[in-house]
Short mmCIF file of C-alpha atoms in Angstrom, two decimals:
data_model
loop_
_atom_site.label_atom_id
_atom_site.label_comp_id
_atom_site.label_asym_id
_atom_site.label_seq_id
_atom_site.Cartn_x
_atom_site.Cartn_y
_atom_site.Cartn_z
CA GLY A 23 191.61 174.45 182.50
CA GLU A 24 192.52 175.33 178.95
CA GLY A 25 190.49 171.68 177.41
CA GLN A 26 187.50 173.03 179.45
CA GLY A 27 187.40 176.42 177.97
CA VAL A 28 187.67 175.22 174.66
CA TYR A 29 184.29 172.58 175.05
CA ILE A 30 182.90 175.41 176.40
CA SER A 31 183.20 177.46 173.49
CA ALA A 32 182.53 174.43 171.39
CA VAL A 33 178.68 173.70 173.05
CA ALA A 34 178.34 177.49 172.77
CA ALA A 35 178.96 177.71 168.75
CA GLN A 36 176.63 174.77 168.62
CA LEU A 37 174.18 176.39 170.99
CA THR A 38 173.98 179.18 168.76
CA GLY A 39 174.11 177.50 165.35
CA ALA A 40 170.83 174.98 167.13
CA GLU A 41 169.11 178.56 168.25
CA GLN A 42 169.49 179.86 164.60
CA LEU A 43 168.15 176.32 163.05
CA ALA A 44 165.19 176.11 165.27
CA ARG A 45 164.28 180.12 164.53
CA GLU A 46 164.71 179.22 160.67
CA HIS A 47 162.46 176.21 160.74
CA PRO A 48 160.20 176.77 163.62
CA ASP A 49 157.93 173.68 162.47
CA ALA A 50 161.06 171.08 162.80
CA ALA A 51 160.50 169.19 166.09
CA LEU A 52 163.76 167.55 165.48
CA ALA A 53 165.89 171.35 164.99
CA HIS A 54 163.90 171.83 168.54
CA LEU A 55 165.01 168.89 169.89
CA HIS A 56 168.72 169.17 169.12
CA LEU A 57 168.36 172.43 170.68
CA ALA A 58 167.24 170.93 173.93
CA ARG A 59 169.58 168.62 173.87
CA LEU A 60 172.60 171.48 173.50
CA ARG A 61 170.88 173.80 176.33
CA ASP A 62 170.93 170.75 178.66
CA ARG A 63 174.15 169.77 178.22
CA ALA A 64 175.33 173.50 178.54
CA GLN A 65 173.35 173.44 181.46
CA SER A 66 171.32 176.46 180.35
CA PRO A 67 168.73 178.71 181.98
CA GLN A 68 166.63 177.95 178.82
CA ARG A 69 167.06 174.40 178.74
CA CYS A 70 162.78 174.59 180.41
CA ALA A 71 161.70 177.48 178.50
CA PRO A 72 157.83 177.10 177.83
CA GLU A 73 157.94 177.61 174.10
CA LEU A 74 160.84 174.89 174.24
CA LEU A 75 159.03 172.31 175.78
CA ALA A 76 156.08 173.00 174.03
CA LYS A 77 157.70 172.33 170.59
CA LEU A 78 159.15 169.04 172.08
CA GLU A 79 155.42 168.03 172.43
CA SER A 80 155.25 166.52 169.23
CA LEU A 81 158.51 164.46 169.69
CA ALA A 82 157.14 163.12 173.45
CA SER A 83 155.23 160.02 171.99
CA ALA A 84 158.29 158.54 169.90
CA ASN A 85 161.10 159.92 171.58
CA ALA A 86 162.71 158.69 175.01
CA TYR A 87 165.04 161.60 175.00
CA ALA A 88 161.98 164.46 174.68
CA LEU A 89 160.46 162.93 177.50
CA ALA A 90 163.32 162.46 179.46
CA LEU A 91 164.21 166.53 178.92
CA ARG A 92 160.79 167.25 179.72
CA ALA A 93 160.82 165.01 182.84
CA ARG A 94 164.16 166.46 184.35
CA CYS A 95 162.46 170.22 183.75
CA GLU A 96 159.16 168.44 185.18
CA GLN A 97 161.16 167.62 188.19
CA ALA A 98 163.22 171.43 188.10
CA GLN A 99 159.54 172.92 188.55
CA GLY A 100 158.52 170.98 191.53
CA HIS A 101 156.43 168.79 189.94
CA SER A 102 157.69 165.58 190.67
CA ASP A 103 154.65 163.13 189.59
CA ASN A 104 154.41 164.53 186.41
CA ALA A 105 158.33 163.82 186.25
CA LEU A 106 157.91 160.62 187.09
CA GLN A 107 155.69 159.89 184.54
CA LEU A 108 157.51 161.18 181.67
CA SER A 109 160.78 159.16 183.02
CA ARG A 110 158.75 155.79 182.88
CA ARG A 111 157.84 156.40 179.79
CA ALA A 112 161.17 157.52 178.36
CA LEU A 113 162.48 154.28 179.67
CA ALA A 114 159.66 152.34 178.09
CA LEU A 115 160.86 153.34 175.23
CA ALA A 116 164.77 153.41 175.96
CA PRO A 117 164.85 150.47 178.72
CA GLN A 118 168.71 149.67 178.26
CA ASP A 119 169.96 153.01 177.94
CA PRO A 120 172.18 154.02 180.28
CA ARG A 121 171.12 157.76 180.40
CA HIS A 122 167.50 157.17 180.73
CA VAL A 123 168.06 154.44 183.37
CA LEU A 124 169.98 156.80 185.66
CA ALA A 125 168.09 159.64 184.82
CA HIS A 126 164.89 157.52 185.90
CA ALA A 127 166.62 155.97 189.39
CA GLU A 128 167.83 160.13 190.05
CA LEU A 129 164.21 161.04 190.10
CA LEU A 130 163.33 157.79 191.78
CA TYR A 131 166.12 158.65 194.65
CA ALA A 132 165.06 161.89 194.47
CA GLN A 133 161.30 160.76 195.60
CA ARG A 134 162.55 158.18 198.00
CA ALA A 135 161.00 155.77 195.79
CA CYS A 136 162.90 153.28 197.14
CA ALA A 137 161.39 149.93 196.55
CA GLU A 138 160.75 150.99 192.60
CA LEU A 139 164.30 152.06 192.90
CA ALA A 140 165.61 148.79 193.95
CA LEU A 141 163.56 146.90 191.13
CA LEU A 142 164.82 148.97 188.17
CA LEU A 143 168.84 148.36 189.52
CA GLU A 144 167.82 144.69 189.71
CA ARG A 145 166.34 144.76 186.35
CA THR A 146 169.30 146.76 184.98
CA ARG A 147 172.34 144.94 186.85
CA GLY A 148 175.33 145.08 184.32
CA HIS A 149 173.90 147.04 181.62
CA GLN A 150 175.65 150.28 182.32
CA ASN A 151 178.83 150.63 180.03
CA ASP A 152 180.34 153.16 181.67
CA GLN A 153 181.86 153.10 185.21
CA GLY A 154 180.59 156.84 186.16
CA SER A 155 176.95 155.37 185.71
CA ALA A 156 178.02 152.31 187.58
CA THR A 157 179.45 153.80 190.37
CA ARG A 158 176.49 156.52 190.65
CA LEU A 159 173.95 154.00 190.56
CA ALA A 160 175.75 151.90 193.25
CA GLN A 161 175.10 155.46 195.55
CA LEU A 162 171.53 155.65 194.53
CA ALA A 163 171.16 151.93 195.48
CA ARG A 164 171.82 153.29 199.02
CA CYS A 165 168.02 154.58 199.09
CA GLU A 166 166.34 155.00 202.64
CA ALA A 167 162.45 155.56 202.61
CA PRO A 168 161.47 158.60 204.76
CA ASP A 169 160.22 157.69 208.19
CA ARG A 170 156.19 157.31 207.96
CA THR A 171 155.84 158.86 211.41
CA ASP A 172 153.06 161.20 210.16
CA GLN A 173 151.02 158.38 209.26
CA PRO A 174 148.54 156.55 211.74
CA GLN A 175 149.34 153.78 213.71
CA LYS A 176 147.34 150.15 213.57
CA THR A 177 146.00 149.84 216.79
CA THR A 178 144.64 146.33 217.98
CA ALA A 179 141.17 146.30 219.68
CA GLN A 180 141.95 146.05 223.37
CA GLU A 181 139.31 143.05 224.80
CA PRO A 182 137.61 144.63 227.79
#
């Protein structure tokens, strides 16, 4: 509706301002983090641009959001192990932040790491402050690990 159009226009205006700020201050990591957040919110195709991710690298050790953004980009590029490692680091920096809990849960679900997901959900039960996150986490809790029929079966030695 009309309200959504206003929101999109506001995000587009913020994005334009953030891009200008990042150009004017190429060494300001926080300007690039702000740009990355807005691109992520707007689902911009440039949200995982290599040059932007490189700028976020300097923040990655101390900023959970920078780590989470990089994790989403790694996942989108098919680098699931890297994504999971970055997401774990983000969660370690902000263990009660519902955005990071949900993002990490989504990654675990996508990789069918159901045992780790169950532990995360148990540890964070009751910490979600919005109904949408709580509902989504409940959906993710139905995670089922894939059948492992491709793995060798244990056999027992038969007595002759």
